[in-house]
Every structure is written in structure tokens, then in C-alpha cells.
XYZ file of C-alpha atoms in Angstrom:
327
model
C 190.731 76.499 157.280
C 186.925 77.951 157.501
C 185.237 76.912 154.503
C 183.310 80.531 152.742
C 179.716 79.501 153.098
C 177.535 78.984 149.730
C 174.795 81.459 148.896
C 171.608 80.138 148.900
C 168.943 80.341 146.072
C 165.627 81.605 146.425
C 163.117 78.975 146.271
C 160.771 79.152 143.581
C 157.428 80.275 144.380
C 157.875 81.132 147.533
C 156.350 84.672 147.020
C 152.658 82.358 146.594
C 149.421 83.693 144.351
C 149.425 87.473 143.609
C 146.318 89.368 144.479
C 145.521 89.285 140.921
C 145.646 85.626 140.618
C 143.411 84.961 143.397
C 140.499 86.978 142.462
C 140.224 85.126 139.296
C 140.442 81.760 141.015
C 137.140 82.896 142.899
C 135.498 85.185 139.921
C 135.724 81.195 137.998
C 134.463 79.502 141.225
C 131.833 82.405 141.143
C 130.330 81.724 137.865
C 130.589 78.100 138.432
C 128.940 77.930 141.288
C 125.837 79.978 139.788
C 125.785 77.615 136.901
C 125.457 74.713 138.895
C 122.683 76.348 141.242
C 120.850 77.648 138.412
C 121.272 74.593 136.537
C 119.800 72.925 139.874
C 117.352 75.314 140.389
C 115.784 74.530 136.843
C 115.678 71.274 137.409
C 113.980 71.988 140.558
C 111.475 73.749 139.192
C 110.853 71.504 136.062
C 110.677 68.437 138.322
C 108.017 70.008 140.285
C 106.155 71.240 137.374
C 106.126 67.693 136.013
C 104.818 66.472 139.153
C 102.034 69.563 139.471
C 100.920 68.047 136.037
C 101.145 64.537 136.385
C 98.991 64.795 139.395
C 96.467 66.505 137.712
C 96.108 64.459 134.568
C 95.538 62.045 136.743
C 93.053 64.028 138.458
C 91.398 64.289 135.111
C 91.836 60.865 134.210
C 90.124 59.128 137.226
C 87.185 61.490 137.220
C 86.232 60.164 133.747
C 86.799 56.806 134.769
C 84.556 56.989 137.872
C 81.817 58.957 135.321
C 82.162 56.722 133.207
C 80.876 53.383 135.598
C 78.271 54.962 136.136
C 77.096 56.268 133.062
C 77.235 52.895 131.684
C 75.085 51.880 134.239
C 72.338 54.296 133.836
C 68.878 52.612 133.250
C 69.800 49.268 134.141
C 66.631 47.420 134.926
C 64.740 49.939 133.874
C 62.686 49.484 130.009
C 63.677 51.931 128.062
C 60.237 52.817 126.986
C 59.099 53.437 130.115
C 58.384 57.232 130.806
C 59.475 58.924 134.520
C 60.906 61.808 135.993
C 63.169 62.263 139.306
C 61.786 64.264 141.905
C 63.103 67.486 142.108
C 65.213 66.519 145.611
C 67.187 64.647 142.990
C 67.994 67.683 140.707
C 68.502 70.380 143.329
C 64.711 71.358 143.427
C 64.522 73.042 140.144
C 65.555 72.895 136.745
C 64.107 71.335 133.439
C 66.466 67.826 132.878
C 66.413 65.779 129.920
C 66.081 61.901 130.357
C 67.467 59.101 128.484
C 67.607 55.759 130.270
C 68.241 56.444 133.365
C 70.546 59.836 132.784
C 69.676 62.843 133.351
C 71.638 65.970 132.025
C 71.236 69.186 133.313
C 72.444 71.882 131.109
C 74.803 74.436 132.788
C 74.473 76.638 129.716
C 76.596 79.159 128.751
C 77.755 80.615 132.533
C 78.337 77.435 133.929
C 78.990 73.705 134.384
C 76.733 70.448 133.725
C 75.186 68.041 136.118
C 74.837 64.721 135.035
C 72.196 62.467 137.222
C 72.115 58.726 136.915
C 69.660 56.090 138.370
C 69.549 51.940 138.403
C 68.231 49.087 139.843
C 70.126 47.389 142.195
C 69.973 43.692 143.240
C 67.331 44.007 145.677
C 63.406 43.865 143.558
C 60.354 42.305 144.007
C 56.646 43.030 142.798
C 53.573 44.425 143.936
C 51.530 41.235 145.351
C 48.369 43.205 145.256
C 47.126 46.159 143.318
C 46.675 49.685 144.670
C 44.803 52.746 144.289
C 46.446 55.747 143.353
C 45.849 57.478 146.864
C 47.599 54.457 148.313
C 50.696 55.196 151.075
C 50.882 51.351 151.178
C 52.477 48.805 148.567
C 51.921 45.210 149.204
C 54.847 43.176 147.845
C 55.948 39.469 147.355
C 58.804 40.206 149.524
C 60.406 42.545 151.801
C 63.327 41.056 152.581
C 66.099 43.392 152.305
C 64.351 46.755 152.497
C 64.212 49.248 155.602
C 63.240 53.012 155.937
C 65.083 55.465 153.966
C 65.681 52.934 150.647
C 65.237 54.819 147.436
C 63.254 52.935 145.233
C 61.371 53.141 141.748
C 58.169 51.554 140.757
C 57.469 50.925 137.463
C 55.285 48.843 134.831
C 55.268 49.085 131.041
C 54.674 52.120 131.057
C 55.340 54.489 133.719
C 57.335 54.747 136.289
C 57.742 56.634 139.463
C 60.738 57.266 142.230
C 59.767 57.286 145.912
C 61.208 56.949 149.367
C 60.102 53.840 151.580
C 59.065 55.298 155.270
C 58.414 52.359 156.948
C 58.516 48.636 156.261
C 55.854 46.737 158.404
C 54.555 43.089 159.022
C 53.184 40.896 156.178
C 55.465 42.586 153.386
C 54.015 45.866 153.452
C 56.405 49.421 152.306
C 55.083 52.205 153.254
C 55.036 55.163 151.221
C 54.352 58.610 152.763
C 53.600 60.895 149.863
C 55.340 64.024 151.673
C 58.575 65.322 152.545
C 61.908 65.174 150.705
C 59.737 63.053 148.033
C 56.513 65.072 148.040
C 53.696 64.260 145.848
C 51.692 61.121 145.180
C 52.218 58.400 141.959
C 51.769 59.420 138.754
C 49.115 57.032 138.618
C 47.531 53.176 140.496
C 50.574 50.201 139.847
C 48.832 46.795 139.249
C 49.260 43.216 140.520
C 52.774 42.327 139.304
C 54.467 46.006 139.211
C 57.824 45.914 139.708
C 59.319 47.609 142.471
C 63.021 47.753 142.982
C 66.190 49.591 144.553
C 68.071 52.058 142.757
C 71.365 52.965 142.730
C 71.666 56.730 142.312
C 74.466 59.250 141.384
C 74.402 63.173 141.051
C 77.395 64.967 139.245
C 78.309 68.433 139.400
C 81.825 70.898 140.093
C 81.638 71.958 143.902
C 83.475 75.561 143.868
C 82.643 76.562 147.041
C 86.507 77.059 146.808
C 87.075 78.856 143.878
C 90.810 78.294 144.565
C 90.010 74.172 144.147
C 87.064 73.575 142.746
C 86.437 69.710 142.915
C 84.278 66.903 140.333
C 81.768 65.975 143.286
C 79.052 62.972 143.318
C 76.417 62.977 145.469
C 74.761 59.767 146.337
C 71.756 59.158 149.005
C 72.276 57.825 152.262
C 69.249 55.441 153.990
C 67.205 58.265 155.610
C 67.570 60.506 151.936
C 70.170 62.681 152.569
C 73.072 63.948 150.298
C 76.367 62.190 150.825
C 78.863 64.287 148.575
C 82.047 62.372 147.278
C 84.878 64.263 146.029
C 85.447 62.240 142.737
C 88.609 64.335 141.585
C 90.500 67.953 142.541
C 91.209 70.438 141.048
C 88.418 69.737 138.128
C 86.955 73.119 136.951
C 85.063 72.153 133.487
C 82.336 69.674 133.125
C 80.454 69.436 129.801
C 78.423 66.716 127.934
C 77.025 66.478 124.422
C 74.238 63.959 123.523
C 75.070 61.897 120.317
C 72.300 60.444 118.221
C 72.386 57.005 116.234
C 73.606 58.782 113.193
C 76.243 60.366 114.657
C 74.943 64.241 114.904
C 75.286 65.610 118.835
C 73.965 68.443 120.459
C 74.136 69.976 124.073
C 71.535 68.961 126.045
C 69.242 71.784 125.846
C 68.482 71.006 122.451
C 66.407 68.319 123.855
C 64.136 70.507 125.754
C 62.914 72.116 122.224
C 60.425 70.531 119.982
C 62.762 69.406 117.749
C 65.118 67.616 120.088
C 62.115 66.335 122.317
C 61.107 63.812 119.435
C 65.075 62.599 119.026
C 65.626 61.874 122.720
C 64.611 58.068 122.112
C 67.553 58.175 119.718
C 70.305 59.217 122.259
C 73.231 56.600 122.074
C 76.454 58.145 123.326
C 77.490 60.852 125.767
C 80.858 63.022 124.788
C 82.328 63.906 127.879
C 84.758 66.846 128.391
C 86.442 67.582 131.578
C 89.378 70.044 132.035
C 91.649 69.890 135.258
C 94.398 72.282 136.330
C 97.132 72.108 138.373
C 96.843 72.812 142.223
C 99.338 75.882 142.734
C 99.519 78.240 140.627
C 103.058 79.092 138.467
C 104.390 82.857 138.916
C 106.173 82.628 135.119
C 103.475 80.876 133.573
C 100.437 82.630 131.902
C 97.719 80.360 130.556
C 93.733 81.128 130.655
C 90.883 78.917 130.827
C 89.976 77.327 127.925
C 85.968 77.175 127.194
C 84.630 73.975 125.432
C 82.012 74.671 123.052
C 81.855 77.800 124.510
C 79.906 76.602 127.666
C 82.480 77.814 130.240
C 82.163 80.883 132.406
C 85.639 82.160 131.543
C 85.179 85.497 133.798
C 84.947 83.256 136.746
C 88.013 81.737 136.108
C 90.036 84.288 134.799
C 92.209 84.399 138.379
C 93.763 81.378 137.887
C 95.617 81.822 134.706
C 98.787 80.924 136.529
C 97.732 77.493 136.622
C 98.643 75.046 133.901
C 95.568 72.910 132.499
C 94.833 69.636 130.566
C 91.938 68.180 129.593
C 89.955 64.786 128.247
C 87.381 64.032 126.449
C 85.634 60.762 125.605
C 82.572 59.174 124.297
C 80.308 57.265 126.331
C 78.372 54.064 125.158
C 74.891 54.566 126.898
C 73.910 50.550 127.039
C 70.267 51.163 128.343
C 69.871 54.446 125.780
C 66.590 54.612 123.651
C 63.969 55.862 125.970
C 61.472 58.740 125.063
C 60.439 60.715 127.824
């Protein structure tokens, strides 16, 4: 006898997701996947920023670190009573500068940057073995060992000084001295039996923005035939600006010390205050900061392009070791 076959039951859930049901599945996947990329994408963005400015505090930090050997330095060797100038190839060919032991401080004024110039002996010096007139091209020394054409060199006695550029260096320990050409003009006045006359180390300081877009902290320094060798120092370094401190503690931009009042303190210069801004290399689209002008010295309209860019700065004083001369 034919068993009546069973009915089978629907399975459950065999109809699967309604339409319903699967749009909100992907309207949740939706908003979590633009949650996690914008969640990545700030994170992105901060992690670069962070990197923009740890790069240029860094900028900022080494250029006052490399100043800062050589400012020490300036003057070394040199008396600090002893009056000079540097020739004018030194300063750019023009300019009043203001001298204190082997620094020299050009004042950008309001429109503009400083230049800071620096000069010191360096290991090689010997003295004049003979006196010689004032007319003289020739300097007769103890020894020549170590010098050749092209050195930069100062002479000096207790008194005076002057910076010159050795031509030639012939037989029985004789530099010669052509009074013409990059240094043009004769000595200040005849050097004795006993002068000293020594290398110098020497070190120019100014902002190169011959790209606006990066301006740079550049030194110059003298090759052996006299010819600037720039040396980017830092990037991205768009402020320079030094103040002169006295002894008791009262500073001034350096033009003050091309007035009568500030000519008789310039044997009382001890410290240099140093402020240098940097900013960052690329420029932020949602970020709005202007350049900030220190003491009012910086040319603001130039700079007003880059206010996309963020910006630190640094500013420290400078012990001047070989300060107190009076030029």
C-alpha cells in the first residue's frame, strides 16, 4: 500500500535580503568607509604638516648654530683697540657698516634684511721683517711659508689695521701687494719692523631671494684668487635681524651706531640678539598666516604671497668674546 507523501515546509529564509535590507547594508558601509578615509586623510595631512614644520625648525635651528660659530669667532687675533675697515669688495661695494671686533653689521633697515660680516685670524701669521713705506706693493716677512696668491690677509699693529689681497709670493719671503683691483687702494698708513701680518678667516651673511618662492640664509666666504663662494647655510629662511647689546644691558639696531651718540658706545658692544624666522617649503591651501615683522624691520609687502606657509622663528643672544673695539 503507497504510502501519501508528506508536505514539505518552506525553508526559512530562503526568500534572502529584501531590496530594502540591502541598501542599508551599503548606506552603513557608505558612511563607514568615508569615516575611515577621512579619518585617514587627516592624518595624512597632519603627518605631513608635522613633517613641513619639523623640517623647517630645523632649518631655523642650524642656521643659528652655523651664525653663531662664527660670530663667536669674530676678531680673534685681532686687538680690540685696533681701528680698520673692510674694503668695500667685502660689503657689496657700498654701504656704511658698523664694526665691533671683527663683525660687521649692515643694517637692512626698515625694507629689508641684515648682513652680518665677520673676519679672524687664522693659524697661518708671521711679521713684517723689515719696515715699509706707505707706497710699498712689497712686505718683507719672517716667513712665508704657507701663503700663495689670492690669501686674504690683514696687517695690523697697535693701532691700525688694514685688509689686503696677497698677488704674488716671491723668493726671500717677500708678499706682494698690488694696491688695485678687487682690493683697490693703498694702506692706511707705513707698518713697522715687527707688524703683524696674518690670514683671516672671513664670512659674509645675508638672505639670497633670488627665489622669492625659497629664499635661503646664504654665507659667502672667499676663495684663493678673491672670489665669492656662496654657501647655502639654511632654506627656506626669510628674516634676518640683529640688535647690538651694550655692557649694561640696553640694545639697539645697528644703525644707531652710525649716529653720534651710538658712535662713542660701539667700544661697549658685548652681545648680538639674533632673530631669524623660517617657513615651511610648500605652502598650505587651508592655512592663512602672514609674515611676522621683528622690530618692525621686515618688508612685509614682499612677503605678503606666501601667507599659506606656516612660520617659526628663534632668537638668541650672542656672546661676542673679542667685543670692545672702537672704530
Amino acid at each position: 500500500m503507497r504510502q501519501p507523501m508528506k508536505k514539505r515546509l518552506p525553508i526559512l529564509g530562503k526568500d534572502g535580503f529584501s531590496l530594502i535590507e540591502v541598501m542599508i547594508a551599503l548606506l552603513i558601509v557608505a558612511f563607514s568607509m568615508t569615516a575611515i578615509f577621512a579619518s585617514f586623510n587627516f592624518q595624512q595631512k597632519s603627518y605631513l604638516a608635522q613633517n613641513a614644520v619639523a623640517e623647517m625648525q630645523q632649518n631655523v635651528r642650524g642656521a643659528v648654530q652655523f651664525f653663531e660659530m662664527d660670530a663667536r669667532n669674530a676678531g680673534f687675533g685681532i686687538p680690540s683697540h685696533v681701528l680698520y675697515k673692510l674694503p668695500a669688495l667685502l660689503v657689496g661695494g657700498t654701504g656704511s657698516i658698523v664694526m665691533v671686533s671683527g663683525l660687521g653689521v649692515l643694517d637692512g633697515g626698515a625694507s629689508g634684511t641684515d648682513n652680518v660680516y665677520t673676519i679672524y685670524l687664522s693659524a697661518t701669521a708671521t711679521e713684517l721683517a723689515a719696515s715699509m713705506p706707505q707706497p710699498s706693493s712689497e712686505l718683507k716677512v719672517v716667513d712665508a711659508g704657507g701663503w700663495q696668491a689670492g690669501d686674504i690677509a690683514i696687517i695690523f699693529d697697535d693701532t691700525t689695521a688694514d685688509v689686503f689681497q696677497v698677488t704674488a709670493v716671491q723668493a726671500s719671503n717677500h708678499l706682494q701687494h698690488n694696491p688695485q683691483g678687487l682690493f683697490s687702494g693703498s694702506f692706511s698708513k707705513a707698518y713697522g719692523e715687527g707688524s703683524t701680518v696674518a690670514k683671516i678667516s672671513y664670512a659674509g651673511y645675508y638672505i639670497d631671494t633670488s627665489d622669492p618662492a625659497h629664499p635661503t640664509l646664504t654665507r659667502n666666504i672667499l676663495d684663493n684668487t678673491g672670489n665669492f663662494v656662496p654657501q647655502i647655510v639654511a632654506d627656506d629662511i626669510e628674516d634676518f635681524q640683529v640688535r647690538l647689546v651694550l655692557e649694561n644691558g640696553s640694545e639697539y639696531d645697528p644703525d644707531y651706531f652710525l649716529t653720534a651718540p651710538g658712535d662713542a658706545q660701539r667700544g661697549n658692544v658685548r652681545e648680538m640678539r639674533v632673530y631669524i624666522m623660517g617657513r615651511t617649503r610648500t605652502a598650505e591651501k587651508d592655512w592663512n598666516e602672514g609674515p611676522i615683522p621683528k622690530w618692525n624691520r621686515t618688508s612685509v609687502a614682499s612677503l605678503a604671497p606666501y601667507n599659506k606657509h606656516r612660520r617659526r622663528s628663534m632668537e638668541m643672544v650672542i656672546d661676542l668674546r673679542n667685543s670692545g673695539i672702537a672704530p
